[in-house]
CSV table of C-alpha atoms in Angstrom, one decimal:
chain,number,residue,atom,x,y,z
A,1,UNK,CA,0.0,0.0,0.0
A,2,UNK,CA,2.9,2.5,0.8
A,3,UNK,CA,4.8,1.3,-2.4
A,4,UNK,CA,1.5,2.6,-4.7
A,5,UNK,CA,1.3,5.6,-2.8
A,6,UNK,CA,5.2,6.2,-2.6
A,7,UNK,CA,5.2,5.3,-6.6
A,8,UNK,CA,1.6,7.5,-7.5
A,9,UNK,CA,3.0,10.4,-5.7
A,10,UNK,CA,6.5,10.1,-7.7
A,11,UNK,CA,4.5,9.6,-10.7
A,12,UNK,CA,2.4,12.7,-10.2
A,13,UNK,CA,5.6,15.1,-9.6
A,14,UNK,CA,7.1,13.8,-12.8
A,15,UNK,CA,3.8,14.7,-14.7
A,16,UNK,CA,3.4,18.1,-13.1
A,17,UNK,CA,7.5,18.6,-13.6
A,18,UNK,CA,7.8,17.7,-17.1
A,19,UNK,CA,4.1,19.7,-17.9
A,20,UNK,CA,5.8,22.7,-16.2
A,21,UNK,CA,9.1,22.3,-18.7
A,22,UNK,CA,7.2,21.9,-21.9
A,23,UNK,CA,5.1,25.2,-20.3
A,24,UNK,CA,8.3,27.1,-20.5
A,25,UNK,CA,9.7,26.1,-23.5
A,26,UNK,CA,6.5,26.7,-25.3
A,27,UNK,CA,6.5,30.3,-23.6
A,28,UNK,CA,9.8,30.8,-24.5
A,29,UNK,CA,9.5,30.0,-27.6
A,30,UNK,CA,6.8,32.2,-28.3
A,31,UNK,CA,8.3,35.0,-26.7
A,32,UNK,CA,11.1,34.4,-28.8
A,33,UNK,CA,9.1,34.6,-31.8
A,34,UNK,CA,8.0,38.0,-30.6
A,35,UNK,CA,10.9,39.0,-30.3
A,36,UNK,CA,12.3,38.3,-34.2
A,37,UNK,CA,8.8,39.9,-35.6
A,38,UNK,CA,10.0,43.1,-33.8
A,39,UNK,CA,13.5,43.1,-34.8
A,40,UNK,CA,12.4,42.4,-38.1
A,41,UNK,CA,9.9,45.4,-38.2
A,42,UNK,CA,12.7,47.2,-37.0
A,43,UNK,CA,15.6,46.5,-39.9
A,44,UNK,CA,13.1,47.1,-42.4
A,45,UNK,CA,12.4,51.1,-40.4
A,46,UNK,CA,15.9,51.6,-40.6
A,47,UNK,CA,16.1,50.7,-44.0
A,48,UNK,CA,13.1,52.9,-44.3
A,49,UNK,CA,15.2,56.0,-42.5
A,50,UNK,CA,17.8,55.4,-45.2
A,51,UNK,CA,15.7,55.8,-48.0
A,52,UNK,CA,14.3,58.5,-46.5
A,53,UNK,CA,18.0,60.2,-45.4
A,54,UNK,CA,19.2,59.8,-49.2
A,55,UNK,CA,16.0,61.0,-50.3
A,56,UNK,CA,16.7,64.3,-48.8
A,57,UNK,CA,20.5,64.4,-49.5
A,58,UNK,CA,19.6,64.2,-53.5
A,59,UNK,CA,17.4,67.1,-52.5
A,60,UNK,CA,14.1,65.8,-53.3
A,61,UNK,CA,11.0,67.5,-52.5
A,62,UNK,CA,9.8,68.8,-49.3
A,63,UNK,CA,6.4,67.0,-50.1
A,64,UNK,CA,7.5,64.0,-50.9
A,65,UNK,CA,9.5,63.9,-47.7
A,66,UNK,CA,6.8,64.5,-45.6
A,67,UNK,CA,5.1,61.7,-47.0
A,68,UNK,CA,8.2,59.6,-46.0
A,69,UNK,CA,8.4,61.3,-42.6
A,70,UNK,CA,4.9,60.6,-41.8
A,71,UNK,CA,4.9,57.5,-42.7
A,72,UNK,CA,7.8,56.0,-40.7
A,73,UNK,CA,6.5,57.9,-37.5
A,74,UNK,CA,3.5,56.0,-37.8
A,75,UNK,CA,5.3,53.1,-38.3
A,76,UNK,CA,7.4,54.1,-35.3
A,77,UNK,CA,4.0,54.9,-33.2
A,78,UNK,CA,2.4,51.5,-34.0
A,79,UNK,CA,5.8,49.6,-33.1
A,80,UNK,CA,6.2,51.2,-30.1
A,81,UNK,CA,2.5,50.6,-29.2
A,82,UNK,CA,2.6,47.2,-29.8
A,83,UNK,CA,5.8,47.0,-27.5
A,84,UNK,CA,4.6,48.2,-24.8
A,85,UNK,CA,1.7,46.3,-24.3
A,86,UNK,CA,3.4,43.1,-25.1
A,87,UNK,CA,5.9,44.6,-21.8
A,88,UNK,CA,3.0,44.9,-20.2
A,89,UNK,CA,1.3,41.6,-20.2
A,90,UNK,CA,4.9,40.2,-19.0
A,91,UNK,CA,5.9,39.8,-15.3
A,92,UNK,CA,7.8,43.0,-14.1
A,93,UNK,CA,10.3,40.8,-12.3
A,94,UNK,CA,10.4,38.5,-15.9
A,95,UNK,CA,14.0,38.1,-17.0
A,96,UNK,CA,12.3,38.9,-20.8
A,97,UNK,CA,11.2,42.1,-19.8
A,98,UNK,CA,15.1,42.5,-20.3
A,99,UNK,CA,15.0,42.0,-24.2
A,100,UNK,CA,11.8,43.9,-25.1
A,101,UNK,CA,12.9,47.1,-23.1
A,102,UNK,CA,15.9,46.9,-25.2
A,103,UNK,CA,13.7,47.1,-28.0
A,104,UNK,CA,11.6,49.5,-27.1
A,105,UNK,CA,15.0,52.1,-26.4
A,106,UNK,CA,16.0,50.8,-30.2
A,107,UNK,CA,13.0,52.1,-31.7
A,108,UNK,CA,12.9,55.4,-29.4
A,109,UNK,CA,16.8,55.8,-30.8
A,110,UNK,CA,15.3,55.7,-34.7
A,111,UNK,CA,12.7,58.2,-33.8
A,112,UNK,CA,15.1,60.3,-32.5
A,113,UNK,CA,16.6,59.6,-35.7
A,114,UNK,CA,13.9,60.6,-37.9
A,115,UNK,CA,13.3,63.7,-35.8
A,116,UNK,CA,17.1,65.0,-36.7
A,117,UNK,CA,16.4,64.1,-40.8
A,118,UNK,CA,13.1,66.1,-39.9
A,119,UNK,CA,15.8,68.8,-38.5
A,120,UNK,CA,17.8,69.2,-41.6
A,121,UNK,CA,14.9,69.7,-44.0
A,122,UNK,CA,14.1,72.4,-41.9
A,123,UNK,CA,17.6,73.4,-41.7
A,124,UNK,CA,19.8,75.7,-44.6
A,125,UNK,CA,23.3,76.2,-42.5
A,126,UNK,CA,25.7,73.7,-43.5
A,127,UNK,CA,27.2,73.4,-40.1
A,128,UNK,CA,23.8,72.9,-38.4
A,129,UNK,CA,23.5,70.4,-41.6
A,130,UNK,CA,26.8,68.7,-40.1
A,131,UNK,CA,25.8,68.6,-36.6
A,132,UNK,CA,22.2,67.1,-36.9
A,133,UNK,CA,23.9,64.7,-39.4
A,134,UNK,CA,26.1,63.5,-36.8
A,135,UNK,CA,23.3,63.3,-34.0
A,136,UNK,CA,21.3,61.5,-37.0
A,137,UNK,CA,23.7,58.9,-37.4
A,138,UNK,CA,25.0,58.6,-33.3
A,139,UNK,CA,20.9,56.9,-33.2
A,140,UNK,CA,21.1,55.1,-35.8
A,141,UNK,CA,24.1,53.7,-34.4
A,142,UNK,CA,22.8,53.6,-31.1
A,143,UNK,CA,19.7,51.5,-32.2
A,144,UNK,CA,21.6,49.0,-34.5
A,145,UNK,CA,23.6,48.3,-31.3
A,146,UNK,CA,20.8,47.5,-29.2
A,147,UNK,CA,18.9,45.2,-31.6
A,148,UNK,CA,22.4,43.1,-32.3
A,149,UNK,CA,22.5,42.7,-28.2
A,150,UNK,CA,18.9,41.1,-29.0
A,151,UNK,CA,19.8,39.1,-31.5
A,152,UNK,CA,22.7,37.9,-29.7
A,153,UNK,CA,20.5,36.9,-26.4
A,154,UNK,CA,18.5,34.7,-29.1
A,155,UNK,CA,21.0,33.2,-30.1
A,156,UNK,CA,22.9,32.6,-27.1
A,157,UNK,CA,19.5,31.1,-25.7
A,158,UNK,CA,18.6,28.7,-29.0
């Protein structure tokens, strides 16, 4: 009689142990996923921000930068939206809160981006051209930086 209860009892802590693994594998798995749909969104903003940065160096017009502006902020709006409730439904105290807050600073660094590009169509000095150029590219940096310490968390944790 002890023996069944000795051997149901083991058998019930294996169940709930190996339940509890494949629970956290699937979660991290998922949150992983996440994670790669952002970054991807991400690359193709930047690539987006270059367009738009070599639209204005060949001096194209205003309009049509607007239109580029615009669209990238929204871009940059709905990202960081979607962010930050996914940072929301995660524990505070959840070691992947880590990754997405990294996130979240890469895309605040590529609005701040798109805010100096916004600077120099405004702008007609060439020295104020320099500086905002060099603040423009310091977040671009600054953002490709943080998303390659994401990408090397993923891949440390595959």
């Amino acid at each position: 009689m002890k023996f069944k209860r000795l051997f149901l009892s083991l058998f019930l802590c294996l169940i709930i142990f190996s339940v509890s693994i494949h629970a956290s594998t699937t979660s991290n798995d998922a949150h992983k996923q996440v994670l790669e749909t952002y970054i991807s969104k991400l690359t193709q903003i930047q690539k987006e921000l270059s367009s738009l940065s070599d639209a204005l160096n060949a001096k194209n017009s205003k309009a049509k930068c607007n239109i580029g502006f615009n669209f990238i902020n929204k871009q940059l709006d709905d990202l960081l939206q979607s962010m930050n409730t996914y940072s929301d439904s995660l524990a505070s105290n959840s070691p992947d809160q880590k990754e997405i807050l990294l996130l979240i600073n890469a895309t605040n660094f590529l609005k701040c981006a798109l805010l100096e590009l916004d600077a120099i169509s405004c702008n007609s000095s060439s020295l104020d051209t320099l500086l905002i150029l060099k603040n423009y590219f310091k977040f671009v940096d600054l953002s490709e930086q943080l998303i390659n310490t994401v990408n090397e968390s993923l891949s440390s944790t595959s």
